[in-house]
Coordinates of C-alpha atoms and ligand atoms in Angstrom, one line a residue:
X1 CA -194.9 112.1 28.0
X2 CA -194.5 109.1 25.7
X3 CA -194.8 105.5 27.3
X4 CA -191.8 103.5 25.8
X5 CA -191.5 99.9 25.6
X6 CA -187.4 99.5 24.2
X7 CA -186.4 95.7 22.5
X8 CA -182.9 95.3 22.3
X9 CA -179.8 93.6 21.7
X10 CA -177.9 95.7 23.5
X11 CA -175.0 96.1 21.8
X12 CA -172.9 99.5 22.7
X13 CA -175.1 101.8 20.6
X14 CA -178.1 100.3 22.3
X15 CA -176.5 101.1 25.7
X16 CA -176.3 104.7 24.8
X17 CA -180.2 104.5 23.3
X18 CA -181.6 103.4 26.7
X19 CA -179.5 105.9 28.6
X20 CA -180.9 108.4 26.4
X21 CA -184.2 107.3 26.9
X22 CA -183.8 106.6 30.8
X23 CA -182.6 110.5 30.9
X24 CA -185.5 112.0 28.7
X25 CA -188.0 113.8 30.9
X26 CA -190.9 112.8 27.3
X27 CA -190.4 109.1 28.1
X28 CA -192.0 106.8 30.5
X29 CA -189.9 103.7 30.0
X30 CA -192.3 101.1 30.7
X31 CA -190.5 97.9 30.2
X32 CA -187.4 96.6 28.3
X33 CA -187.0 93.2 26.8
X34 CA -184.2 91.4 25.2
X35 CA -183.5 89.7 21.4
X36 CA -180.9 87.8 20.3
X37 CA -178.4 89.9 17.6
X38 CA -175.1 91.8 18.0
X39 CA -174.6 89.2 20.9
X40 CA -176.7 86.4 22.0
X41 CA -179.4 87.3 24.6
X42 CA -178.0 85.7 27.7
X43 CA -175.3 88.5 26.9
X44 CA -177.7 91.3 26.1
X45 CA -179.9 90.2 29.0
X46 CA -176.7 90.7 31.4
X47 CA -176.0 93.8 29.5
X48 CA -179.7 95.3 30.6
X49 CA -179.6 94.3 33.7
X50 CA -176.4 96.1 34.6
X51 CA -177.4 99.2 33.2
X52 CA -180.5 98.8 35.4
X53 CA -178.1 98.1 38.0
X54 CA -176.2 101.5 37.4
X55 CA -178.6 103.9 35.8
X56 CA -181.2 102.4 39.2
X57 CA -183.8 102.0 36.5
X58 CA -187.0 101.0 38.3
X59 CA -188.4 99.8 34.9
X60 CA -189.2 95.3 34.4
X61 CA -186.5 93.5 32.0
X62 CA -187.6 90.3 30.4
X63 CA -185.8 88.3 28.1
X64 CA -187.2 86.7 25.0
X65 CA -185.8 85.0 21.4
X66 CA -182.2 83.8 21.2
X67 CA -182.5 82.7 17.7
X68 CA -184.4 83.9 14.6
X69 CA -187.7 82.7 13.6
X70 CA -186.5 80.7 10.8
X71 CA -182.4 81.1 10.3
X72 CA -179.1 80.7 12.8
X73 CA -178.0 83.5 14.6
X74 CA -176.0 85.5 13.0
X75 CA -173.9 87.9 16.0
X76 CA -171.5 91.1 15.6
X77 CA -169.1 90.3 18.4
X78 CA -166.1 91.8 16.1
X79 CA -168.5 95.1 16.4
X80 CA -169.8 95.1 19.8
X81 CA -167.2 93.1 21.9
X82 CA -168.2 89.0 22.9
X83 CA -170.3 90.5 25.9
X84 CA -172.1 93.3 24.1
X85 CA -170.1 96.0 25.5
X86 CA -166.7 95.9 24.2
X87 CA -165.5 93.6 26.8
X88 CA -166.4 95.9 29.7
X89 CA -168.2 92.8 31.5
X90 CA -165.8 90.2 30.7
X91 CA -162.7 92.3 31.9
X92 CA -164.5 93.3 35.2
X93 CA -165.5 90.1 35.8
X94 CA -168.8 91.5 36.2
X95 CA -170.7 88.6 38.7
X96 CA -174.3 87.3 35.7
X97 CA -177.2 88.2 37.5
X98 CA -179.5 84.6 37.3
X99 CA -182.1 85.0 35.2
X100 CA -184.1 83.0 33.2
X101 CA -187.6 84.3 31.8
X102 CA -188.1 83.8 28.7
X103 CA -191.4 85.9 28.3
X104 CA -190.6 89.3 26.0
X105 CA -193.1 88.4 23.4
X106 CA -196.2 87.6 25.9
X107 CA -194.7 90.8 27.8
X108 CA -194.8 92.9 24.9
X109 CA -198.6 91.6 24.2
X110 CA -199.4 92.8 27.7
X111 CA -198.1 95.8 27.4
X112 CA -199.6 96.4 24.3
X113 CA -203.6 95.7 25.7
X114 CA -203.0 97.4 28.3
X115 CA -201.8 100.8 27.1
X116 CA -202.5 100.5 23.6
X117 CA -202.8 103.9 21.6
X118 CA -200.0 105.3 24.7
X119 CA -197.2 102.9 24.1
X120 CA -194.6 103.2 21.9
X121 CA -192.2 100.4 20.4
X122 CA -189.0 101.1 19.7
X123 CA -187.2 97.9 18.2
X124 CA -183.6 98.4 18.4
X125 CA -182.4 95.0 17.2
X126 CA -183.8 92.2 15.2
X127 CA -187.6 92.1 15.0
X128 CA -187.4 88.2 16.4
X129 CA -189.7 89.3 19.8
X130 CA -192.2 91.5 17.7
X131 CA -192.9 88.9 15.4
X132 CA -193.4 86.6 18.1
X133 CA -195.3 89.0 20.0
X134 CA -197.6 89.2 16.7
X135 CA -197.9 85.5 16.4
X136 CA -199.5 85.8 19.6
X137 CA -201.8 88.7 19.4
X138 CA -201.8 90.7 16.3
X139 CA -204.6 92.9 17.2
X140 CA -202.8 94.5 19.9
X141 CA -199.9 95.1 18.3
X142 CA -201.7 97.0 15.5
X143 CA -203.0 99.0 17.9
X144 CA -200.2 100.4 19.8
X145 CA -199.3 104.0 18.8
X146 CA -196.5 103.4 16.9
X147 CA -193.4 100.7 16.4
X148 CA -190.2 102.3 15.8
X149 CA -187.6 100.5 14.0
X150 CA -184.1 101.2 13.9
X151 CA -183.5 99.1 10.6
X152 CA -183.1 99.0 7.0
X153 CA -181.5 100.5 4.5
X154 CA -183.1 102.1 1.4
X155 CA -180.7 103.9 -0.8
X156 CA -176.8 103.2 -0.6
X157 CA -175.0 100.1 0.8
X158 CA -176.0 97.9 3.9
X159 CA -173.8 97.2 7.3
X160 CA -174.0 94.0 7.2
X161 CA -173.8 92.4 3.5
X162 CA -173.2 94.8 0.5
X163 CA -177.2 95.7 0.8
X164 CA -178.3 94.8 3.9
X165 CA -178.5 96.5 7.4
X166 CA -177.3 93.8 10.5
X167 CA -181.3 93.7 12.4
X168 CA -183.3 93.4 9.1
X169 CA -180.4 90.8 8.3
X170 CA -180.2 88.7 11.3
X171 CA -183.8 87.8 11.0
X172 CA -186.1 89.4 8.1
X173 CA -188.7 86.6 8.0
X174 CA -189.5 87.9 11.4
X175 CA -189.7 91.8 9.8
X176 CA -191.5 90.0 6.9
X177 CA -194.3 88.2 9.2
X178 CA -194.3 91.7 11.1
X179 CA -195.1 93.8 7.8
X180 CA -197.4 91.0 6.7
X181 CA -199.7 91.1 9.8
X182 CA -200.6 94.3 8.4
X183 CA -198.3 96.2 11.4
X184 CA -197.5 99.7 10.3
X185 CA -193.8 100.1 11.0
X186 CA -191.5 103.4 11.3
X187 CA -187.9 102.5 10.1
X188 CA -185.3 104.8 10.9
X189 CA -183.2 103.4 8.5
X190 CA -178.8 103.7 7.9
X191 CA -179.5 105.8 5.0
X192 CA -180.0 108.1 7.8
X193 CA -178.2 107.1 10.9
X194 CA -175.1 106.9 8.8
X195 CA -175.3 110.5 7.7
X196 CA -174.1 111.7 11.5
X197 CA -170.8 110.8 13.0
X198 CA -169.6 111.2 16.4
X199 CA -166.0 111.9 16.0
X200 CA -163.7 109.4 18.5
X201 CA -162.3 113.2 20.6
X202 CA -165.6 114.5 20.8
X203 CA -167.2 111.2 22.3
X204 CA -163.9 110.7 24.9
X205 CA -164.2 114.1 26.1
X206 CA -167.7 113.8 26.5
X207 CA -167.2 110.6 28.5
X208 CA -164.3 111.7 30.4
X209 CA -167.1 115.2 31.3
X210 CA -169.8 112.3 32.0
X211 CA -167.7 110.8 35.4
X212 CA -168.9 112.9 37.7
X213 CA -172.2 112.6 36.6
X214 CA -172.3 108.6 37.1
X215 CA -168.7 107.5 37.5
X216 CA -169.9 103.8 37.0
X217 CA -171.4 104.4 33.7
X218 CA -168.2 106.6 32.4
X219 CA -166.1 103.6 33.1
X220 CA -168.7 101.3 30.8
X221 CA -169.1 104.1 28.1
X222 CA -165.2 104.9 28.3
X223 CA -164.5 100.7 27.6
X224 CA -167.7 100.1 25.0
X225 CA -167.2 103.3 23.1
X226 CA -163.6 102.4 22.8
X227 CA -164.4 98.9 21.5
X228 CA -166.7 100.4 18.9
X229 CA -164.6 103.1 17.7
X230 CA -162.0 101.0 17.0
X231 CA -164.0 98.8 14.8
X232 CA -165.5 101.9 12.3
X233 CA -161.7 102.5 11.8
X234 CA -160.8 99.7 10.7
X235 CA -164.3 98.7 8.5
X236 CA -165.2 102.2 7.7
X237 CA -162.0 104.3 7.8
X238 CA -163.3 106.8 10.5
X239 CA -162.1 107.9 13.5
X240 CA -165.1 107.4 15.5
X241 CA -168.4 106.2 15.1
X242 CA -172.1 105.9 14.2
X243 CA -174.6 105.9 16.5
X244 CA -177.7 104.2 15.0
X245 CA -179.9 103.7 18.0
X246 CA -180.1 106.5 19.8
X247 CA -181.6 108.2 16.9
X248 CA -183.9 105.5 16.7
X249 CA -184.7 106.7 20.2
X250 CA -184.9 110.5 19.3
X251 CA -188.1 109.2 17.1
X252 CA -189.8 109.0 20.3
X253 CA -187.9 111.6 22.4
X254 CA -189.3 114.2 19.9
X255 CA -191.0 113.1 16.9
X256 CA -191.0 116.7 15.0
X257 CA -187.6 116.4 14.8
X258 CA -188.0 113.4 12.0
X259 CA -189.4 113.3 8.7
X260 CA -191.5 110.3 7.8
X261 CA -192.7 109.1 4.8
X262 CA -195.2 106.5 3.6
X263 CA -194.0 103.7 1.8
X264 CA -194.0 100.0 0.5
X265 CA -191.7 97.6 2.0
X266 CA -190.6 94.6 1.0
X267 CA -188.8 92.0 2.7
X268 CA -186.4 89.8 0.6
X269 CA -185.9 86.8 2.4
X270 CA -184.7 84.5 0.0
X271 CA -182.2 85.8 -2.0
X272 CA -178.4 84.3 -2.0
X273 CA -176.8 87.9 -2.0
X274 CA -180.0 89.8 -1.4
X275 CA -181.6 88.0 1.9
X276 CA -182.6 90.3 4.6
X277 CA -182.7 93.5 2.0
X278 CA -185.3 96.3 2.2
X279 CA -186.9 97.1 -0.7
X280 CA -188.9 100.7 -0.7
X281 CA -191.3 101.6 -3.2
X282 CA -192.6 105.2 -2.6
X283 CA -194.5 105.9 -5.4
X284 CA -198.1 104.5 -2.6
X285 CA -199.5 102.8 -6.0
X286 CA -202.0 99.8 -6.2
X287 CA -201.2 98.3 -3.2
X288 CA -201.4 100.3 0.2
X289 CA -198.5 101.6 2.2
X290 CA -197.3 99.4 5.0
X291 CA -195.0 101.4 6.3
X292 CA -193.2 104.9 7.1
X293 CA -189.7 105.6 6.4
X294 CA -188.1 108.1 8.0
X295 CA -186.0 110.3 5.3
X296 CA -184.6 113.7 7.4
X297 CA -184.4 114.2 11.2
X298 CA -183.0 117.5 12.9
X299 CA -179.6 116.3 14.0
X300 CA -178.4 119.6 15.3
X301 CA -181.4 119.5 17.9
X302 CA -180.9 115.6 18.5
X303 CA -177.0 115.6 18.9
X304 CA -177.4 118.2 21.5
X305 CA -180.3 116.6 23.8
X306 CA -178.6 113.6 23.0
X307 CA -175.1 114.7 24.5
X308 CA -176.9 116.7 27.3
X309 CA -178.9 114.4 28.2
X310 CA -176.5 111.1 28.2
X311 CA -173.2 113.0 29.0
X312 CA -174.2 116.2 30.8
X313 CA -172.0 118.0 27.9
X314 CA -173.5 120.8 26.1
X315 CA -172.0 120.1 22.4
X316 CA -172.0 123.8 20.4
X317 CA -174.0 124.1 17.2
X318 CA -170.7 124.8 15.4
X319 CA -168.8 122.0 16.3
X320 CA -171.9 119.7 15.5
X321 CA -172.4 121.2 11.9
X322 CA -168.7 121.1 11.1
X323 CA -167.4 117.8 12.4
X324 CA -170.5 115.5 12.8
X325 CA -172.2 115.1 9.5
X326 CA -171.0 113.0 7.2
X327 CA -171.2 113.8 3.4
X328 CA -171.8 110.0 3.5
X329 CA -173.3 109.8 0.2
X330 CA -176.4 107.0 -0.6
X331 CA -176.0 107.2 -4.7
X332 CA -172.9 107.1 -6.9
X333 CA -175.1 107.9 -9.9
X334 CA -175.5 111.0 -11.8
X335 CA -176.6 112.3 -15.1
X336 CA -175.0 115.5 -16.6
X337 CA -177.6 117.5 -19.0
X338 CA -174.6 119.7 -20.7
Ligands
RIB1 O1 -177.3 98.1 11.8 C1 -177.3 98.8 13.1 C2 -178.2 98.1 14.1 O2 -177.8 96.7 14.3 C3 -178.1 98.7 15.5 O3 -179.3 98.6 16.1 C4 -177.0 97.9 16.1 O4 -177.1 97.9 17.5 C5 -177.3 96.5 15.6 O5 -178.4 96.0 16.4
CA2 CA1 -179.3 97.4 18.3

């Protein structure tokens, strides 16, 4: 059993990553707090709360940063929907629950001295609350078991600008003071999460299977995914979707699915076309590694415990190997030696 602490800014993908995690028997999901990104965190905050509403989560939500440490916020509304979930909220005129903590970061530090080598992080949006949570306390943060982050991109072309992935982007002097606090980070980067897509007739029958499960989340799935989906076809051409933070979530469902490799990081944060990029340098020379990339996961056993898990579907091995990975490919250079 792994104790989870999930930040978010939940966002549709996120939605499906803490029903994943909420559903996984190898996670104690000790607390979830909320960061500013696809939407601002009043939004994501709402969007928490409902799923703990639905799913009858027993677990503490606290809200922390609504801007980056040192830039404006930067949201994905045309991605996510206004409220986060495609307008699910919005056109359900879904009543805010009144909240107003504003305590993730000194959260997280709790959490972090009192469970220390048991907890894992999983960072599913900007790192705006871990930075924070360092400023506070660095020492516990270094000693938590691990901080996974759904982030970055290494090899081929970013989400966000041509080479930059949207939570590095939104705020990477926040991942920058993280990695500079000498915080060992996990990034589960697009090079991979982009390499397995959920096709838009797969994930609608596996909604339309999940009613009688919980009828209430369906009905938010059915509207988010829908939302979602419709922006990959129109950005990326593909009739359906990514789902980058689920995965992210897999890292701590069952880490021997995942390949992880030690590496340098960098963090531009000042270029005009470069800021918020992800520079890897593999080669662990003169200076030490600060960091782990992951590079290979096992999506046939993730897309199944994924689907099982958040949809009560059982997806066959066939249908994931033939219409779920993407020949997505990261380089577009090659040599011949004819
Ligand atoms: O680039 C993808 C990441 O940015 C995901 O976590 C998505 O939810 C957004 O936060
Ligand atoms: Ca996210």
């Amino acid at each position: 059993m792994t104790r989870v602490l999930i930040d978010t800014d939940a966002g549709v993908d996120d939605t499906l990553a803490i029903v994943y995690a909420a559903s996984s028997p190898e996670i104690e999901l000790e607390m979830v707090t909320t960061v500013s990104g696809n939407v601002p965190v009043r939004e994501v905050t709402q969007n928490v709360l409902y799923l703990k509403e639905i799913l009858k989560l027993g677990v503490p939500v606290h809200s922390g940063a609504d801007v980056p440490r040192a830039r404006k916020l930067v949201t994905a509304p045309e991605v996510h929907g206004e409220d986060g979930v495609g307008g699910f909220r919005n056109s359900n005129h879904v009543p805010p629950v009144s909240w107003e903590t504003k305590d993730a970061a000194k959260k997280i530090v709790s959490a972090a001295i009192d469970h220390g080598p048991k907890l894992t992080i999983v960072s599913l949006g900007p790192m705006t609350n871990l930075a924070d949570a360092v400023a506070i306390d660095a020492e516990a943060i270094r000693h938590v078991q691990r901080i996974i982050q759904m982030g970055g991109v290494f090899t081929g072309y970013g989400n966000t600008t041509e080479f930059t992935e949207f939570n590095i982007y939104v705020d990477p002097e926040a991942a920058d003071f993280v990695l500079s606090n000498g915080i060992k980070v996990k990034f589960v980067p697009l090079d991979l999460t982009e390499r397995l897509f959920f096709p838009r007739p797969i994930l609608e029958d596996m909604v339309r299977k999940s009613r009688t499960k919980n009828p209430q989340l369906a009905r938010l799935l059915k509207k988010a995914l829908r939302y979602y989906i419709n922006y990959h076809r129109r950005t990326e051409k593909i009739d359906g979707c990514f789902l980058h933070d689920p995965i992210a979530v897999a890292a701590a469902v069952n880490p021997r699915w995942f390949k992880f490799v030690d590496s340098l990081v960098s963090i531009e944060t000042k270029g005009d076309y470069t800021s918020g990029m992800t520079i890897a340098d593999f080669r662990k020379r003169q200076r030490s590694c600060n960091s782990e990339i992951a590079v290979a996961f096992d999506a046939k056993n993730f897309v199944r415990d994924f689907t099982r898990k958040v949809f009560g579907a059982l997806l066959h091995q066939d249908v994931i190997k033939r219409d779920c990975i993407t020949a997505r490919s990261t380089t577009t250079f090659d040599i011949t030696l004819n």
